[in-house]
mmCIF file of C-alpha atoms in Angstrom:
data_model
loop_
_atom_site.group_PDB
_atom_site.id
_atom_site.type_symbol
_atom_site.label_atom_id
_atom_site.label_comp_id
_atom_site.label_asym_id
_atom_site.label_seq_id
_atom_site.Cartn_x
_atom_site.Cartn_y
_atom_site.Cartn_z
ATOM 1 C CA UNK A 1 -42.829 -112.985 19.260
ATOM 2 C CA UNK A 2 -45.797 -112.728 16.677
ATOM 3 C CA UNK A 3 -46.428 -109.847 14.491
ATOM 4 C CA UNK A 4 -48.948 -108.549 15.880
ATOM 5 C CA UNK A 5 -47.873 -108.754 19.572
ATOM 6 C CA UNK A 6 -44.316 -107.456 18.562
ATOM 7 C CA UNK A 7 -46.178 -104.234 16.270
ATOM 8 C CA UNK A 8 -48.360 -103.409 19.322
ATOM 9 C CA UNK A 9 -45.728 -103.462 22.117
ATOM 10 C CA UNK A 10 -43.355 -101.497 19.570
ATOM 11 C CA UNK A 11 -45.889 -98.575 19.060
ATOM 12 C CA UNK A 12 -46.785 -98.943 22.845
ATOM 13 C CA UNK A 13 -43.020 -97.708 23.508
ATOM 14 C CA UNK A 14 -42.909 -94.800 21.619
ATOM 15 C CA UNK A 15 -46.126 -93.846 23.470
ATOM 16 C CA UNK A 16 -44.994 -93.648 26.326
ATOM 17 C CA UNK A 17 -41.182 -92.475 25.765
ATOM 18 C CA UNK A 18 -39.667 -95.743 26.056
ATOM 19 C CA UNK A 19 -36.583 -96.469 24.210
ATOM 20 C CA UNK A 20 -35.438 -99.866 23.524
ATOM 21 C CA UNK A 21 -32.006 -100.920 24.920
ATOM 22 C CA UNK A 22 -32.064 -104.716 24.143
ATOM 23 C CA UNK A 23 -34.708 -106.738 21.970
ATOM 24 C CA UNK A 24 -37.946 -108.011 22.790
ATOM 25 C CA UNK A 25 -38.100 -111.228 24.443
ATOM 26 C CA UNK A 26 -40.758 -113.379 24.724
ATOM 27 C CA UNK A 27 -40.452 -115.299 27.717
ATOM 28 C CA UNK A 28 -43.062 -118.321 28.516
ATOM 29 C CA UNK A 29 -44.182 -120.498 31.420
ATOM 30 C CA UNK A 30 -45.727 -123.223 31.585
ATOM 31 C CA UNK A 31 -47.342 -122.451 35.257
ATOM 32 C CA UNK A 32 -48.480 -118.811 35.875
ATOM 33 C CA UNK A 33 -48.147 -117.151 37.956
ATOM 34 C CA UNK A 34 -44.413 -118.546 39.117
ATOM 35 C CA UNK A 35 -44.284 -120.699 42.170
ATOM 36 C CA UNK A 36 -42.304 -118.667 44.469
ATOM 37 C CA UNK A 37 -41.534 -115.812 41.481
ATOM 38 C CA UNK A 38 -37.951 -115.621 39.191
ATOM 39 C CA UNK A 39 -35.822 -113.092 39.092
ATOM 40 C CA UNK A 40 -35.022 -112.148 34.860
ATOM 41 C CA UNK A 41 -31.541 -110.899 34.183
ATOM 42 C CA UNK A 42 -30.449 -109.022 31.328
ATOM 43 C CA UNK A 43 -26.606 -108.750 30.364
ATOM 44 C CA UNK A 44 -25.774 -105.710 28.271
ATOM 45 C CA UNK A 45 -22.962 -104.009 26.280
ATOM 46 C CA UNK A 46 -21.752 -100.713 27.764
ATOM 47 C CA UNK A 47 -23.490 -98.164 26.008
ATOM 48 C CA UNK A 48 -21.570 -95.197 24.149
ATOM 49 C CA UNK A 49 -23.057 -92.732 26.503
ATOM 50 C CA UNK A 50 -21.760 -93.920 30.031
ATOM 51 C CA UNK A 51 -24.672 -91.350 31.718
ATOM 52 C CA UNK A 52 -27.005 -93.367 30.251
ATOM 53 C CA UNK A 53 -26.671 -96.908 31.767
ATOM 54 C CA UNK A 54 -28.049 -95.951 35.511
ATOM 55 C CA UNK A 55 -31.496 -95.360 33.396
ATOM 56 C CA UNK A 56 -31.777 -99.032 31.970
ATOM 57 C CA UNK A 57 -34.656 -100.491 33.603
ATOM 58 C CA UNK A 58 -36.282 -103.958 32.710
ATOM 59 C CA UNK A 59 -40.070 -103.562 31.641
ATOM 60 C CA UNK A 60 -42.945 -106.534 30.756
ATOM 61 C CA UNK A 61 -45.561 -105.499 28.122
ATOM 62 C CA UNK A 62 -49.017 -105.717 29.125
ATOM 63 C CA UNK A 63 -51.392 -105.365 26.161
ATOM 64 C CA UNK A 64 -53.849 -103.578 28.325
ATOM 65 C CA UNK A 65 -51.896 -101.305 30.215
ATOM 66 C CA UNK A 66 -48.848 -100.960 27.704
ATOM 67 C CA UNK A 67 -45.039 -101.529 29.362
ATOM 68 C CA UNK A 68 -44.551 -101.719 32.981
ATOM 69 C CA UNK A 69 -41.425 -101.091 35.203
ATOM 70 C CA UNK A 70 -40.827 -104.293 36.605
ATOM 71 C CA UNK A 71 -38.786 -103.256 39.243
ATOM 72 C CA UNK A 72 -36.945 -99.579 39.896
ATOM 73 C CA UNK A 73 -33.507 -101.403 40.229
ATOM 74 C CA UNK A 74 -30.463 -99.515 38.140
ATOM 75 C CA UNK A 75 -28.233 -102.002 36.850
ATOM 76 C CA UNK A 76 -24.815 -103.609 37.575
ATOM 77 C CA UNK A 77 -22.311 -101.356 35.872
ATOM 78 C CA UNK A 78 -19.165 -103.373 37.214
ATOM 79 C CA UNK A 79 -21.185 -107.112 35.663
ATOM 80 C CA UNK A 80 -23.067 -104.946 32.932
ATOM 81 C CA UNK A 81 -26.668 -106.940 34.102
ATOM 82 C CA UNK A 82 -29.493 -105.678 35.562
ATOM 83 C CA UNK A 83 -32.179 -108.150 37.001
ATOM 84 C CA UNK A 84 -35.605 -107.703 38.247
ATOM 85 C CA UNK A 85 -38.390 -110.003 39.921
ATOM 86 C CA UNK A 86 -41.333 -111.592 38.142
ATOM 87 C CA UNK A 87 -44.095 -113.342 39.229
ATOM 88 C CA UNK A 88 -45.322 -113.917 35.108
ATOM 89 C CA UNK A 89 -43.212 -114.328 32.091
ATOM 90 C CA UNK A 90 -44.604 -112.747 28.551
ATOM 91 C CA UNK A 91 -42.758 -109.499 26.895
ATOM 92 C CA UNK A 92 -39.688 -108.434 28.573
ATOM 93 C CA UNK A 93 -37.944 -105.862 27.593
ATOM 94 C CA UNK A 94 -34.309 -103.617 28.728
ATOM 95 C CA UNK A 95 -35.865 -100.019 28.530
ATOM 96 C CA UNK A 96 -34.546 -96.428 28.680
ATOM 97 C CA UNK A 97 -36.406 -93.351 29.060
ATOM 98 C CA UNK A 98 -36.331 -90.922 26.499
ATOM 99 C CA UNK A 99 -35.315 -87.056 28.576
ATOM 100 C CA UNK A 100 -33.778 -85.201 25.768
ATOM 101 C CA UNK A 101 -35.857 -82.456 23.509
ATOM 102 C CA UNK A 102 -35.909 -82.336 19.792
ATOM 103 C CA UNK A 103 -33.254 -79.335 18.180
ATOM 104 C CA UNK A 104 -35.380 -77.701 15.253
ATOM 105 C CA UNK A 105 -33.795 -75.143 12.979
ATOM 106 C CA UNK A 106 -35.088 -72.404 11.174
ATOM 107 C CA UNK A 107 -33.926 -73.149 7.238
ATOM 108 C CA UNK A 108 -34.016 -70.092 4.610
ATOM 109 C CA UNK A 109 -35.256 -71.951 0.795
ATOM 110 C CA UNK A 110 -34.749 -69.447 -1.527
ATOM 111 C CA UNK A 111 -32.953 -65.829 -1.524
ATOM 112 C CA UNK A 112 -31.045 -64.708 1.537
ATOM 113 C CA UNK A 113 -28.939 -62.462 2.191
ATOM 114 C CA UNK A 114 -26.543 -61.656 5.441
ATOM 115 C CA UNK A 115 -25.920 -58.019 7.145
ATOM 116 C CA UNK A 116 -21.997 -57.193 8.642
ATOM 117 C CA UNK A 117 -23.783 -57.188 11.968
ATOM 118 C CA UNK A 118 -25.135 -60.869 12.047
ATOM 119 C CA UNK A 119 -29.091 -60.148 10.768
ATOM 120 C CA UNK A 120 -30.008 -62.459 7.831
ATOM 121 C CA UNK A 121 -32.580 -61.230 5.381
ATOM 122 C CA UNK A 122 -34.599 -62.368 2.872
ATOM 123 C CA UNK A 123 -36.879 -61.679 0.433
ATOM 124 C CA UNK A 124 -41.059 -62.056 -0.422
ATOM 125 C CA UNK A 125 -39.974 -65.235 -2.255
ATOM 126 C CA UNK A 126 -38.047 -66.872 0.320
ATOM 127 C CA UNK A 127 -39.883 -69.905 2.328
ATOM 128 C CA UNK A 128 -39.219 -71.165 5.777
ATOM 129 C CA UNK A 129 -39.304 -74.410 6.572
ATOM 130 C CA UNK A 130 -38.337 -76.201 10.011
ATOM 131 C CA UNK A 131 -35.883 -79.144 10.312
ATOM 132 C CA UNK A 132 -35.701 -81.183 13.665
ATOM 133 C CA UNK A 133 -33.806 -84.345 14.865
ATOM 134 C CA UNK A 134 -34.570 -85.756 18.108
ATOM 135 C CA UNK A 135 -30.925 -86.500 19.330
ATOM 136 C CA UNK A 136 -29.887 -90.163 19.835
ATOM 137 C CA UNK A 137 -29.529 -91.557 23.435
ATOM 138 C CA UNK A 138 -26.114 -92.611 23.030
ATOM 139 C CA UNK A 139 -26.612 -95.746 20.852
ATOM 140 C CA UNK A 140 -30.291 -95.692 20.873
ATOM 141 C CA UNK A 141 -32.248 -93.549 18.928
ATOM 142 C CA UNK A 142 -34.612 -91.419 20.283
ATOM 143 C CA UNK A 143 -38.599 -92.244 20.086
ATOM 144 C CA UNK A 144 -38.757 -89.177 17.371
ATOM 145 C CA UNK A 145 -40.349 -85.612 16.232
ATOM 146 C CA UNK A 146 -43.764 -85.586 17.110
ATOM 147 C CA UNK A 147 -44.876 -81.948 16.234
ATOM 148 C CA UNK A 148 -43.026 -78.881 14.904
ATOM 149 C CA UNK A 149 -44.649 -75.596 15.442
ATOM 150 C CA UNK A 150 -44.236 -71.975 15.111
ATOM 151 C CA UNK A 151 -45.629 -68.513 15.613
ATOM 152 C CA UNK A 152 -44.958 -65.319 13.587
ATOM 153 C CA UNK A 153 -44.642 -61.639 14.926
ATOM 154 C CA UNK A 154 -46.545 -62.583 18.394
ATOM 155 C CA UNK A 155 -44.355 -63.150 21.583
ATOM 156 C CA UNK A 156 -47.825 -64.786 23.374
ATOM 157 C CA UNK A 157 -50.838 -67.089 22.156
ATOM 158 C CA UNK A 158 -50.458 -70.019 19.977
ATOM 159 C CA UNK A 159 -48.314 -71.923 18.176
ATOM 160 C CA UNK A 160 -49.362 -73.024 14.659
ATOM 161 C CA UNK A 161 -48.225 -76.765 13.647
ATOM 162 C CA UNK A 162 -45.693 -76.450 10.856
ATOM 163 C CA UNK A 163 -46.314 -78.969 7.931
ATOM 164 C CA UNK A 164 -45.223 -77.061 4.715
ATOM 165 C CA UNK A 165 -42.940 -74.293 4.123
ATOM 166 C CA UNK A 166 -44.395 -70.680 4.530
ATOM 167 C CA UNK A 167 -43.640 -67.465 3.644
ATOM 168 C CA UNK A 168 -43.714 -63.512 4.868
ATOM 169 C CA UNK A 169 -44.618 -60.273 3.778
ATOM 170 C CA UNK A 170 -42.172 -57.600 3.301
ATOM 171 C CA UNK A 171 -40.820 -56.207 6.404
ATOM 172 C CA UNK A 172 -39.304 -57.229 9.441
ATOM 173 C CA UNK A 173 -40.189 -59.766 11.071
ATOM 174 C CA UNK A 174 -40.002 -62.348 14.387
ATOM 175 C CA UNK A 175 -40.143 -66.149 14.231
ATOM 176 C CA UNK A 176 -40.329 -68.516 17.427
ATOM 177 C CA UNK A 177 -40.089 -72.182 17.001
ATOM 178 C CA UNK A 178 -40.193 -75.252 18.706
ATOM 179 C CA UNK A 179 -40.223 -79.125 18.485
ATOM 180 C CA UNK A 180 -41.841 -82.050 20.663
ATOM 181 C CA UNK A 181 -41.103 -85.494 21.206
ATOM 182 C CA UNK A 182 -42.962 -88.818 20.929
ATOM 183 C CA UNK A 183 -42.087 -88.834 24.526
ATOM 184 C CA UNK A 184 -43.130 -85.539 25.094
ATOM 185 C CA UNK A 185 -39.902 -83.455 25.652
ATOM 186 C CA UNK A 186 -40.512 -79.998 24.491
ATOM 187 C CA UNK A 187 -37.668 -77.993 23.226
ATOM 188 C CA UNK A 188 -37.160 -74.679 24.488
ATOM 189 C CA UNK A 189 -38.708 -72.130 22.118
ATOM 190 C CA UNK A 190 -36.471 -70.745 19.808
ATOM 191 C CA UNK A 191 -36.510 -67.033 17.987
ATOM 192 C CA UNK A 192 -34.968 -65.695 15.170
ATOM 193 C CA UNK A 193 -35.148 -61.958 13.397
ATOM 194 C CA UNK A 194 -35.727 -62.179 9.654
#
């Protein structure tokens, strides 16, 4: 697969919360479209995650219109393949969508200090910063954090989009956060009392 092609159809997965399960192959006939179509089959380890392998689907990559489901076929979990018809051969691809959110956590950097009853505190010189993994798919990774955001003291309106750490004036105070996907999966907002 060229450079280019291979960059393009890489970033085009992401997009559109595709993870790889296989690699790229670049498949090529000498008549198009096939006389009669083919049917592509793709053998496969079992994955670590066993609820994972009814989502493998097998995608082409069109440079116009990104990846395509080929066919909405789960695979064969007794022969470990999955097959689907083509008509043209280019950029095929074993696919999973990506369903699971981002986890962010609220990190103290600086002074803190913890109550008996739970409540941490901290100080006019601590900074908050937010740390978020998007969780693997059982041996895939996930397509990755797109956006961490936050709000301060305000249950409604908008969330600000974290980039550096940030900190409060003296008091008591509420934080809500949250995380998003390349794929779009929004984590549940989050609060925490500081």
């Amino acid at each position: 697969v060229s450079t280019p092609a291979l960059a393009l159809a890489t970033s085009a997965a992401a997009a559109q919360g595709l993870v790889f399960a296989s690699n790229i192959y670049e498949i090529l006939s000498p008549v198009l479209p096939l006389p009669g179509g083919a049917t592509v089959q793709f053998h496969y380890l079992d994955p670590l995650d066993p609820t994972l392998e009814p989502l493998f689907r097998v995608y082409k990559f069109s440079p116009g219109q990104g990846w395509l489901l080929l066919a909405d076929l789960p695979p064969d979990a007794i022969g470990n393949t999955i097959s689907a018809p083509v008509q043209t051969l280019s950029l095929l691809a074993l696919m999973l969508r990506d369903t699971k959110a981002p986890a962010t956590a609220l990190n103290f950097m600086g002074r803190r200090y913890a109550a008996a009853d739970g409540r941490v505190f901290g100080s006019t010189s601590t900074r908050f910063e937010l740390l978020a993994q998007d969780p693997p798919l059982g041996a895939f990774p996930g397509t990755g954090v797109a956006l961490r955001e936050y709000r301060v003291d305000t249950a409604t309106g908008p969330l600000a989009a974290f980039s550096t750490p940030f900190g409060l004036e003296a008091g008591f105070h509420a934080i809500q956060y949250r995380s998003v996907d390349k794929a779009g999966n929004v984590e549940p907002l989050k609060s925490a009392a500081v």
